[in-house]
Short mmCIF file of C-alpha atoms and ligand atoms in Angstrom, two decimals:
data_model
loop_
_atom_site.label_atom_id
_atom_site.label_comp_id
_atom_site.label_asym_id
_atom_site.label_seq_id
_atom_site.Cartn_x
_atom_site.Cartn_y
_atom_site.Cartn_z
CA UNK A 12 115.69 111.06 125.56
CA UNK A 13 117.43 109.45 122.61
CA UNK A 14 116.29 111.22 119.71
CA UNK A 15 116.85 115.22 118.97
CA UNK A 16 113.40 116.32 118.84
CA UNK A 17 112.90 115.08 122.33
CA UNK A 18 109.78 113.45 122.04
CA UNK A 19 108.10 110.02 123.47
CA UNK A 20 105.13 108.50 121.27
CA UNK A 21 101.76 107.98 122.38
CA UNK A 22 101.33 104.53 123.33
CA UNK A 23 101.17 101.74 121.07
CA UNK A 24 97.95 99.40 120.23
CA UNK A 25 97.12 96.88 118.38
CA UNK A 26 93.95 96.34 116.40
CA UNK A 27 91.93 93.96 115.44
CA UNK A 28 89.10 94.35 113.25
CA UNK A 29 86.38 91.96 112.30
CA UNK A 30 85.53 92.73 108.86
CA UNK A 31 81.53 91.31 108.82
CA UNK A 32 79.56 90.52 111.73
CA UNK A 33 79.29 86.76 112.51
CA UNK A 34 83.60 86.67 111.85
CA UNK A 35 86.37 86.64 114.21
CA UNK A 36 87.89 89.86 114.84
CA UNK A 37 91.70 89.98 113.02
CA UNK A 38 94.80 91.58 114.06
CA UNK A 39 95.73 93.84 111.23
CA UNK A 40 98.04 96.37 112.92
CA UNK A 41 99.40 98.90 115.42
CA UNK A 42 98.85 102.45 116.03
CA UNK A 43 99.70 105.30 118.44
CA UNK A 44 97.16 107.03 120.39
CA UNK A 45 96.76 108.60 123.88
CA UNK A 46 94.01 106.63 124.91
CA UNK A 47 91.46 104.19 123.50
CA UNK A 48 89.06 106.19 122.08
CA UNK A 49 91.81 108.17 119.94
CA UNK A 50 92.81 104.28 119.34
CA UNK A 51 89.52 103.30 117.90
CA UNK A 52 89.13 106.78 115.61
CA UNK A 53 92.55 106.15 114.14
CA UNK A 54 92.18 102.95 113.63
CA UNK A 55 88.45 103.32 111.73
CA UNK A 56 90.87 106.04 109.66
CA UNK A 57 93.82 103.64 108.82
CA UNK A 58 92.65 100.42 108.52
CA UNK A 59 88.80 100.47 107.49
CA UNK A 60 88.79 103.64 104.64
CA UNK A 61 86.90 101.04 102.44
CA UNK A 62 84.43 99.68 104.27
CA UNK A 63 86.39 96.58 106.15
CA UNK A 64 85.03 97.23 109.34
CA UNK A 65 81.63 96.17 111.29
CA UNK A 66 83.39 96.30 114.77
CA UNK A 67 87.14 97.47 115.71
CA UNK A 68 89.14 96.41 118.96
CA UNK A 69 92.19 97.90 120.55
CA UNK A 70 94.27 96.46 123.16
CA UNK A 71 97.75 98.19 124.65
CA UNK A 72 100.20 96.34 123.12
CA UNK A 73 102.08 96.16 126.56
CA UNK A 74 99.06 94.08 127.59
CA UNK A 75 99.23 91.75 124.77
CA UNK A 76 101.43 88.59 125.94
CA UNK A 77 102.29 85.72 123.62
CA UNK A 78 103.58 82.32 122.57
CA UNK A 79 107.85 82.35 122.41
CA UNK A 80 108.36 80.75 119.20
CA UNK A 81 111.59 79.01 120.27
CA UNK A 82 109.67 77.19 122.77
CA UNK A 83 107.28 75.95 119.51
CA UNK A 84 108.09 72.58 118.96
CA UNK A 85 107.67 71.37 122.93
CA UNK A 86 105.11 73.96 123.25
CA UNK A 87 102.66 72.48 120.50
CA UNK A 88 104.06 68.89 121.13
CA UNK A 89 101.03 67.57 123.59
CA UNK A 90 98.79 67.73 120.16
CA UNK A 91 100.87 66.56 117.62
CA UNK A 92 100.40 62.56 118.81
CA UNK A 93 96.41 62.55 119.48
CA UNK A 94 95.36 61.37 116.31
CA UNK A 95 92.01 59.93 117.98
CA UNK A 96 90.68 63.80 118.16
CA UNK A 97 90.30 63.47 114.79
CA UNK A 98 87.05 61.95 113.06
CA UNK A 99 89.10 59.71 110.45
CA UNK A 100 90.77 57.89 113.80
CA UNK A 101 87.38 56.28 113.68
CA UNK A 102 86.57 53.45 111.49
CA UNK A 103 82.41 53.44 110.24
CA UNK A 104 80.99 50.08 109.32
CA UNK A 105 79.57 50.13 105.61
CA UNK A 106 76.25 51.48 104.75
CA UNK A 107 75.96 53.42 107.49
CA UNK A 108 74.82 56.93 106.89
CA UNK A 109 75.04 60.43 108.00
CA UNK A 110 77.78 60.15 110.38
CA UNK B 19 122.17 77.02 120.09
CA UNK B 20 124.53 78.85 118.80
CA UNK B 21 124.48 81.90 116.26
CA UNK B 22 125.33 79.87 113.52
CA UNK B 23 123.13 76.88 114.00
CA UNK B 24 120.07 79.64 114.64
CA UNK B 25 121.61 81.25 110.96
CA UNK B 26 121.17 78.41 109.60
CA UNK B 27 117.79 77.35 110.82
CA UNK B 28 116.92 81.21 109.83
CA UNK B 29 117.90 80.74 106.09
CA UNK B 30 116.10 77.20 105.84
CA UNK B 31 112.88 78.51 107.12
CA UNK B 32 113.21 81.82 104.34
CA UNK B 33 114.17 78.77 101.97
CA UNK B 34 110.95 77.45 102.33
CA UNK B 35 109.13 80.28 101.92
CA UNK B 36 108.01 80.70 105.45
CA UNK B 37 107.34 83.79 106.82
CA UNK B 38 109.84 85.14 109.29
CA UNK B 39 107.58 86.57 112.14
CA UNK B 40 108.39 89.94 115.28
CA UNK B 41 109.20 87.36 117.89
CA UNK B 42 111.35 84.79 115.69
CA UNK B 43 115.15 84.44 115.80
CA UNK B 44 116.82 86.24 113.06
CA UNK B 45 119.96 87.97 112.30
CA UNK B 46 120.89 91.33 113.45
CA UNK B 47 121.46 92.20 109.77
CA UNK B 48 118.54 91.09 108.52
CA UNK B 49 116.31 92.84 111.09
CA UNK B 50 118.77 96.22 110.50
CA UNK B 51 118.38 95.95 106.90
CA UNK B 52 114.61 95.62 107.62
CA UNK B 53 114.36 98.35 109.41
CA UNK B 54 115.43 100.64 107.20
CA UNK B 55 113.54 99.85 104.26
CA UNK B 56 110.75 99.68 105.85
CA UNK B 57 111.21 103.24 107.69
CA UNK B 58 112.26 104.35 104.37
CA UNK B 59 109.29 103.16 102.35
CA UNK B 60 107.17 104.53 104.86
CA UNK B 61 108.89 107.88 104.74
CA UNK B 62 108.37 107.99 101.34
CA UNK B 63 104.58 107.44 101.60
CA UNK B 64 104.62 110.26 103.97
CA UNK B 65 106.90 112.83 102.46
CA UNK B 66 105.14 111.19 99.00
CA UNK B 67 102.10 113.42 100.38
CA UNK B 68 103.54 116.80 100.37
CA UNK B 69 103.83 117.26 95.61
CA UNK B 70 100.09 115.65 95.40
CA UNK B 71 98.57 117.58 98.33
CA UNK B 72 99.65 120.79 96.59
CA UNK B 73 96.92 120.80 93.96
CA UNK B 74 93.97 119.26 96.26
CA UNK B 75 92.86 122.94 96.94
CA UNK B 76 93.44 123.61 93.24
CA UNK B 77 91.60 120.58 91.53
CA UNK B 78 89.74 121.71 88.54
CA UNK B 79 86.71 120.04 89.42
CA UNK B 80 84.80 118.96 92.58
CA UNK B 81 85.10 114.59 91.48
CA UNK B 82 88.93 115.49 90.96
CA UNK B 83 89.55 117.00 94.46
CA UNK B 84 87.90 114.31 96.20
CA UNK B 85 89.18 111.65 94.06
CA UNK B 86 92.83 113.50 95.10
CA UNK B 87 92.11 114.05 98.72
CA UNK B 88 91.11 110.19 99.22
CA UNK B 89 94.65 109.02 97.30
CA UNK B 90 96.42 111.42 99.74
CA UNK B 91 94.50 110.02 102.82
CA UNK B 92 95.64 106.46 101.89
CA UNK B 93 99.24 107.34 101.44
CA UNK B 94 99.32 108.57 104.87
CA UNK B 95 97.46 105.01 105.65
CA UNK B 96 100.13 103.20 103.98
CA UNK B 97 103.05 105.37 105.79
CA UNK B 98 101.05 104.30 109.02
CA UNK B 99 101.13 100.29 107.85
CA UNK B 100 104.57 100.65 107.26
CA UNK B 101 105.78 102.32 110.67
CA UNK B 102 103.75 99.74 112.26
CA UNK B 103 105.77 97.06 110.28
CA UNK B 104 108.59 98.62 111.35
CA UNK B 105 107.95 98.61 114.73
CA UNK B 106 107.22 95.47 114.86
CA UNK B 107 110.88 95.09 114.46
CA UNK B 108 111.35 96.75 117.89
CA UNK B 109 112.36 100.07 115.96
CA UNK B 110 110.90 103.41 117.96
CA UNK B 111 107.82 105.53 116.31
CA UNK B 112 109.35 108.32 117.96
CA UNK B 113 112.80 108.05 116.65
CA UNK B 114 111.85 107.20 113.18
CA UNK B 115 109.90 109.88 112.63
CA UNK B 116 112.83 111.93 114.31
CA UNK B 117 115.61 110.74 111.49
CA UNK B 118 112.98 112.27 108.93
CA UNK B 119 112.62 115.16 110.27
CA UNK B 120 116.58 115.77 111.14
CA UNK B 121 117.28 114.60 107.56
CA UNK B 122 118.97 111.53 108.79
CA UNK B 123 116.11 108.99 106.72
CA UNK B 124 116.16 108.60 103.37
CA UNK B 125 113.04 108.89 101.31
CA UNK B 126 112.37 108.26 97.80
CA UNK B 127 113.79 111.05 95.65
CA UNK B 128 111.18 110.85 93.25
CA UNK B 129 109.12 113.41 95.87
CA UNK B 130 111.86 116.03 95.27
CA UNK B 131 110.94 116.86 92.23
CA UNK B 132 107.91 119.69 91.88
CA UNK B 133 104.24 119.25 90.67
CA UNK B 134 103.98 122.15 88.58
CA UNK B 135 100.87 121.50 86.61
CA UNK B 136 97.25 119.98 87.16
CA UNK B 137 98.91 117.64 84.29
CA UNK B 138 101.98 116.02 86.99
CA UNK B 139 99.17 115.22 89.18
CA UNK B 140 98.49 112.69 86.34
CA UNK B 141 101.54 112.01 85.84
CA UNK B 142 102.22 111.31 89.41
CA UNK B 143 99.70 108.59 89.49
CA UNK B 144 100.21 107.26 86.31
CA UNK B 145 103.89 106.82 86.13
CA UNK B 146 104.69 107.02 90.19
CA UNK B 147 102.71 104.90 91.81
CA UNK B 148 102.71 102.30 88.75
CA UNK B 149 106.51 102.34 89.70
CA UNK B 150 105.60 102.18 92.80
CA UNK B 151 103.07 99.23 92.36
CA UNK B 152 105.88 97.39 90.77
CA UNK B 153 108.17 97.35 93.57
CA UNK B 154 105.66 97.14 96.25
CA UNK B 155 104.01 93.65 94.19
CA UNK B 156 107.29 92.00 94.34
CA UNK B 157 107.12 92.90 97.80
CA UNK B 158 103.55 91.35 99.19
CA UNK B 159 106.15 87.77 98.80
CA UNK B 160 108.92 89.59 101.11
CA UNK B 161 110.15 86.78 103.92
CA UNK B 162 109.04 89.45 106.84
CA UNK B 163 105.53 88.77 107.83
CA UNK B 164 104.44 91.90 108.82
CA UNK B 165 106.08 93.90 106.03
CA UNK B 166 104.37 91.40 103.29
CA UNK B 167 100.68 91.99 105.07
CA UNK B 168 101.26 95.66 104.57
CA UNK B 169 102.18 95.24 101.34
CA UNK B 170 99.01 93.01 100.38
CA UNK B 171 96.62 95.69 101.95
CA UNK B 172 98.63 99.11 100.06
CA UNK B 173 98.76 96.85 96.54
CA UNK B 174 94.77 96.45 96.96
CA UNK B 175 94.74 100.14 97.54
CA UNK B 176 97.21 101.18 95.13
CA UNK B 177 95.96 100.77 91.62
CA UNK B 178 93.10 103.15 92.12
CA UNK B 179 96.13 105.57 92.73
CA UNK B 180 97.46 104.66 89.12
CA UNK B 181 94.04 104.60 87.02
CA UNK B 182 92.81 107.79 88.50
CA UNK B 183 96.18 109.46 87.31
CA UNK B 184 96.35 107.75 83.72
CA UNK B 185 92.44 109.14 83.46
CA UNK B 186 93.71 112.83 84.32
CA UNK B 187 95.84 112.15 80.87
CA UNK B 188 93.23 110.39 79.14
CA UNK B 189 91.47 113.85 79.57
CA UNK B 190 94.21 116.19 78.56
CA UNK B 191 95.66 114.30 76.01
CA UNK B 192 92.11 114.32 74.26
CA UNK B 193 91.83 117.44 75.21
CA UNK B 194 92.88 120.84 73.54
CA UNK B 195 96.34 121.64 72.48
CA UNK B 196 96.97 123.54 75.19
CA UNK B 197 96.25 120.33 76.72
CA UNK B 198 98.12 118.03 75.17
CA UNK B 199 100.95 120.18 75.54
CA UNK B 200 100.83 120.43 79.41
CA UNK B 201 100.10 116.22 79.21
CA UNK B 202 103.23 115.84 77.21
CA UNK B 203 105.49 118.15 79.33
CA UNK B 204 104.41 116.32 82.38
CA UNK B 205 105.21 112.89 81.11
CA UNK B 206 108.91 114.49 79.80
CA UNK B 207 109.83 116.07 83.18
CA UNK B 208 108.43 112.53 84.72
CA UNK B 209 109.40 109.51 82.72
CA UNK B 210 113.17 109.34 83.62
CA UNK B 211 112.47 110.43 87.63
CA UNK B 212 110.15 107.33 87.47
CA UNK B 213 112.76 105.12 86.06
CA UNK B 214 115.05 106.00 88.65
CA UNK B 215 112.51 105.14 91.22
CA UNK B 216 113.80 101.53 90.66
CA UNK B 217 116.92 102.51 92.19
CA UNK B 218 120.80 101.90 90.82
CA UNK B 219 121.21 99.54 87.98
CA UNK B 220 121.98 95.92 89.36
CA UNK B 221 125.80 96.15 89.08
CA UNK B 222 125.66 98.86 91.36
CA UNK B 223 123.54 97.93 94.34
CA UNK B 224 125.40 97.07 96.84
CA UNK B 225 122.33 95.33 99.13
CA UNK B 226 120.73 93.39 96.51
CA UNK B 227 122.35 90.54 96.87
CA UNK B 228 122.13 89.77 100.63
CA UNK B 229 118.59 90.95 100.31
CA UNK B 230 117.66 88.46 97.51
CA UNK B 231 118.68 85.80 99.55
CA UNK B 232 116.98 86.65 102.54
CA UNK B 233 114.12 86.81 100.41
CA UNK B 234 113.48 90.89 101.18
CA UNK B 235 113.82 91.26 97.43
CA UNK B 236 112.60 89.09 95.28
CA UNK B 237 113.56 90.16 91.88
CA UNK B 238 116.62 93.13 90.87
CA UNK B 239 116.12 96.47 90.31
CA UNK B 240 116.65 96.07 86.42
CA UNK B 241 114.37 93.76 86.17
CA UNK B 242 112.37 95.35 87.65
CA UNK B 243 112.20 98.45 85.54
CA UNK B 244 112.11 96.55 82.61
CA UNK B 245 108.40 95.13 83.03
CA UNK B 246 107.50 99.12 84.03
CA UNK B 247 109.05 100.19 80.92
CA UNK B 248 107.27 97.55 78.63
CA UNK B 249 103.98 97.85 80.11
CA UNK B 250 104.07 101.82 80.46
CA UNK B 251 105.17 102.15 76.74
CA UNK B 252 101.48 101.08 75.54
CA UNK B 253 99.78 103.22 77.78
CA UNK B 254 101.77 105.94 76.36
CA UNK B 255 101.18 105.25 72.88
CA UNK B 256 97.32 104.76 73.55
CA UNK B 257 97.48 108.91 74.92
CA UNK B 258 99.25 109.30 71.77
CA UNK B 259 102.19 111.34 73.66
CA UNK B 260 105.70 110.81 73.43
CA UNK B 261 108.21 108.96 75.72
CA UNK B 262 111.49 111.28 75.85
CA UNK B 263 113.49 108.77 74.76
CA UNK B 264 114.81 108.69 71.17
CA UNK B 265 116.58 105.47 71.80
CA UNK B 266 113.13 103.71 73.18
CA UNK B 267 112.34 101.06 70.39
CA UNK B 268 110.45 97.64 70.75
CA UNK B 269 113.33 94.93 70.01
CA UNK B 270 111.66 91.77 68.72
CA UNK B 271 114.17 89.24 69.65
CA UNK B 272 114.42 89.89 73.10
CA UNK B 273 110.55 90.79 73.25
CA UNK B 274 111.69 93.59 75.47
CA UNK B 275 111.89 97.27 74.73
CA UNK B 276 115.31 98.74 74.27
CA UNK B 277 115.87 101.88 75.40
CA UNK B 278 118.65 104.83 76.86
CA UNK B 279 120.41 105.32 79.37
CA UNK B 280 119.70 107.01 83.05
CA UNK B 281 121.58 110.04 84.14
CA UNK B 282 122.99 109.01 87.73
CA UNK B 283 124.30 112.40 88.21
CA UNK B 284 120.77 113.71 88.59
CA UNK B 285 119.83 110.65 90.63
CA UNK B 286 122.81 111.33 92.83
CA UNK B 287 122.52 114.97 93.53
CA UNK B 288 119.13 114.57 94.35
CA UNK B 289 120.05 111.64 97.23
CA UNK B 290 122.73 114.35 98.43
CA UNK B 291 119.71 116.54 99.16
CA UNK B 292 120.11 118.85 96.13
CA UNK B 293 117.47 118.35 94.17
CA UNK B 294 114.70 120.92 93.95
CA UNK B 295 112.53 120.46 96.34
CA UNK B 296 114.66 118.98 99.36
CA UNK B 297 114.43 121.70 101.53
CA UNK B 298 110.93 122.05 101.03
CA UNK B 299 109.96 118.82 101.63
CA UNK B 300 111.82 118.66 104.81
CA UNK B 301 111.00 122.05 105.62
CA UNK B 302 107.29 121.31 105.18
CA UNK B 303 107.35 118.00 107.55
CA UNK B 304 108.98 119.92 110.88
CA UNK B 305 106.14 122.75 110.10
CA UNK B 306 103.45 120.17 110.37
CA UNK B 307 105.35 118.34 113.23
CA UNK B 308 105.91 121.74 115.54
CA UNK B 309 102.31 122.99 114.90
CA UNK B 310 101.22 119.96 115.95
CA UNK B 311 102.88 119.65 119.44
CA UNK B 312 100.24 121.32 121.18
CA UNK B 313 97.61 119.07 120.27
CA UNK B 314 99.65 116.38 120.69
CA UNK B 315 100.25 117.47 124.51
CA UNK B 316 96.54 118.00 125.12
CA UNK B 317 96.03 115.16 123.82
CA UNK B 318 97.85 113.60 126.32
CA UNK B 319 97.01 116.01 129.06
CA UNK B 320 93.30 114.95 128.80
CA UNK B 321 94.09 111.10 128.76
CA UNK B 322 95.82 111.28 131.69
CA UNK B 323 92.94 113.42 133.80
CA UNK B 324 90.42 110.67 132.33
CA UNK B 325 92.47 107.80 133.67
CA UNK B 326 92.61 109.62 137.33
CA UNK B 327 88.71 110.18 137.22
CA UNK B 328 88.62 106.86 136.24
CA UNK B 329 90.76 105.17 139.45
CA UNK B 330 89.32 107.80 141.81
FE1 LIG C 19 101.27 104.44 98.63
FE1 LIG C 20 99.77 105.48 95.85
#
């Protein structure tokens, strides 16, 4: 073990809280805890001591996979040149309404 | 791409005023220096627990020792933020904590000093965490991501922190003599602690500059302290105490207030680990961390029976 007290952490999650029902849930942070429900008690305790919270979700942060940043640019590309999925692509004759 | 093309797409991105995010490119400096400010800062929120916690049992009344207990529950919040920040860097929980407790982290040196009377818990939040605030405002426009979004959700939290401490000497120093007295011997043992807080004057700093332009820091250390020391002056005028500095005096052309000069001696004793309450500090940390094991192994223990009920 690599540091002198000899100790590993509890895992690590991230959570995501959604602050009012009806909103997405938002990453906000990471935490330690043994399991999930230790996850979701420490994580009403750090992140939602002022009311922020309706409903809190944890996820192993091991299990979390992402996007590689380098890879952006080609990544994102396929979108960048479909202007038509846009409403202003379109052009409305005059006069007409609600559309 | 090579290291210095990826440098130089790092710097234009901070250059903007993007955001440098966990899984970007950046350079092994900048995520070092990261690391340990951010591991220090959250130290200090930690450690930053231990003079204030020492009078929660002793509040004088029952809206005080809540009012205390909830500022001491958010500074272990913000420590929590901040390791999380941290990590985010791909720093280890484990081992930070582990350079605290050996003495190996630095934390701020303002928590060596002690809390002596009901009146430095007033002080504390009055003069500390406005210092604090300072620093930690410049700091919600830091180029790392994650350390800026911690920032943004301690600032909200922080300025309760300060008004319920300048209230505490709004009391006493309306209060009776005995009062005032113990108001204006907290803000003398204090005031020059809190200045310090800022860190080494500018010509003597040796990170600042590679930090201001990697956009960690966004203004100097000087600077800084200035704005603290011309919008703290007021506040102690309006208490009617004294600032223990016979040099202090509002300079009209500069519309800045001039004032003495810091003793770096103290400052630098104290970072050597002798200042008063060092020891004590430390001391009280690996007590809290070795009582704790135990329920840090059940904890553990139990997890891991759930998960087997679970898969059998
Ligand atoms: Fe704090
Ligand atoms: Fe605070």
């Amino acid at each position: 073990m690599s540091n002198e007290k000899n100790e590993t952490d509890f895992p690590l999650w991230e959570v995501f809280i959604q602050s009012k029902r009806g909103l997405d849930h938002k990453h906000v942070g990471s935490l330690h805890a043994a399991d999930a429900r230790m996850a979701i008690e420490n994580a009403r305790d750090v992140y939602t001591r002022r009311g922020e919270g309706n409903s809190i979700w944890v996820v192993l942060a091991e299990h979390l996979h992402a996007s590689r940043p380098e890879d952006q640019g080609a990544f994102f590309d396929p979108a960048d040149d479909k202007v038509y999925r846009h409403p202003t692509f379109y052009v409305m004759p005059e006069g007409v309404k609600h559309i | 791409m090579d290291e210095k093309q990826l440098e130089a797409g790092f710097q234009a991105k901070v250059d903007a005023e993007q955001k440098i995010e966990p899984k970007d490119w950046m350079p092994a400096d900048y995520r070092k220096n990261l690391v340990r400010q951010i591991s220090q800062h959250a130290h200090s929120e930690i450690v930053g627990m231990l003079p204030e916690g020492n009078w929660i049992t002793r509040a004088p009344n029952l809206r005080r020792k809540t009012v205390l207990l909830a500022k001491v529950q958010d500074e272990a919040g913000h420590g929590l933020y901040l390791y999380s920040a941290a990590e985010s860097l791909g720093a280890a929980r484990a081992d930070l904590n582990d350079q605290l407790l050996t003495g190996k982290a630095k934390y701020s040196s303002i928590f060596n000093y002690p809390t002596l009377t009901w009146a430095d818990i007033g002080a504390v939040g009055w003069l500390v965490d406005g210092a604090a605030i300072m620093n930690q405002v410049m700091l919600c426009r830091t180029s790392y991501g994650p350390y800026a979004r911690a920032m943004v959700r301690i600032c909200k939290e922080e300025s309760f922190h300060q008004r319920q401490g300048y209230e505490i000497m709004c009391v006493l120093a309306k209060g009776t003599p005995e009062q005032r007295e113990m108001a204006q011997d907290a803000l003398d043992r204090w005031w020059w602690p809190s200045l310090m807080m800022f860190g080494p004057s500018d010509a003597n700093s040796p990170h600042s500059a590679q930090s201001m332009k990697w956009k960690i820091k966004r203004q100097s250390n000087d600077e800084l302290r200035q704005t603290f020391i011309d919008r703290t002056v007021p506040q102690a005028d309006f208490l009617g105490l004294r600032i223990p500095d016979d040099k202090l005096k509002w300079n009209e052309a500069t519309k800045h207030y001039d004032w003495g000069e810091i003793d770096w001696t103290e400052f630098n004793e104290i970072l050597k680990g002798n200042g008063p309450c060092n020891k004590e500090r430390l001391e009280a940390r690996n007590k809290a961390h070795d009582e704790g094991r135990w329920v840090r192994e059940a904890a553990l223990a139990h997890a891991a029976k759930q998960a087997k009920k679970q898969a059998a």
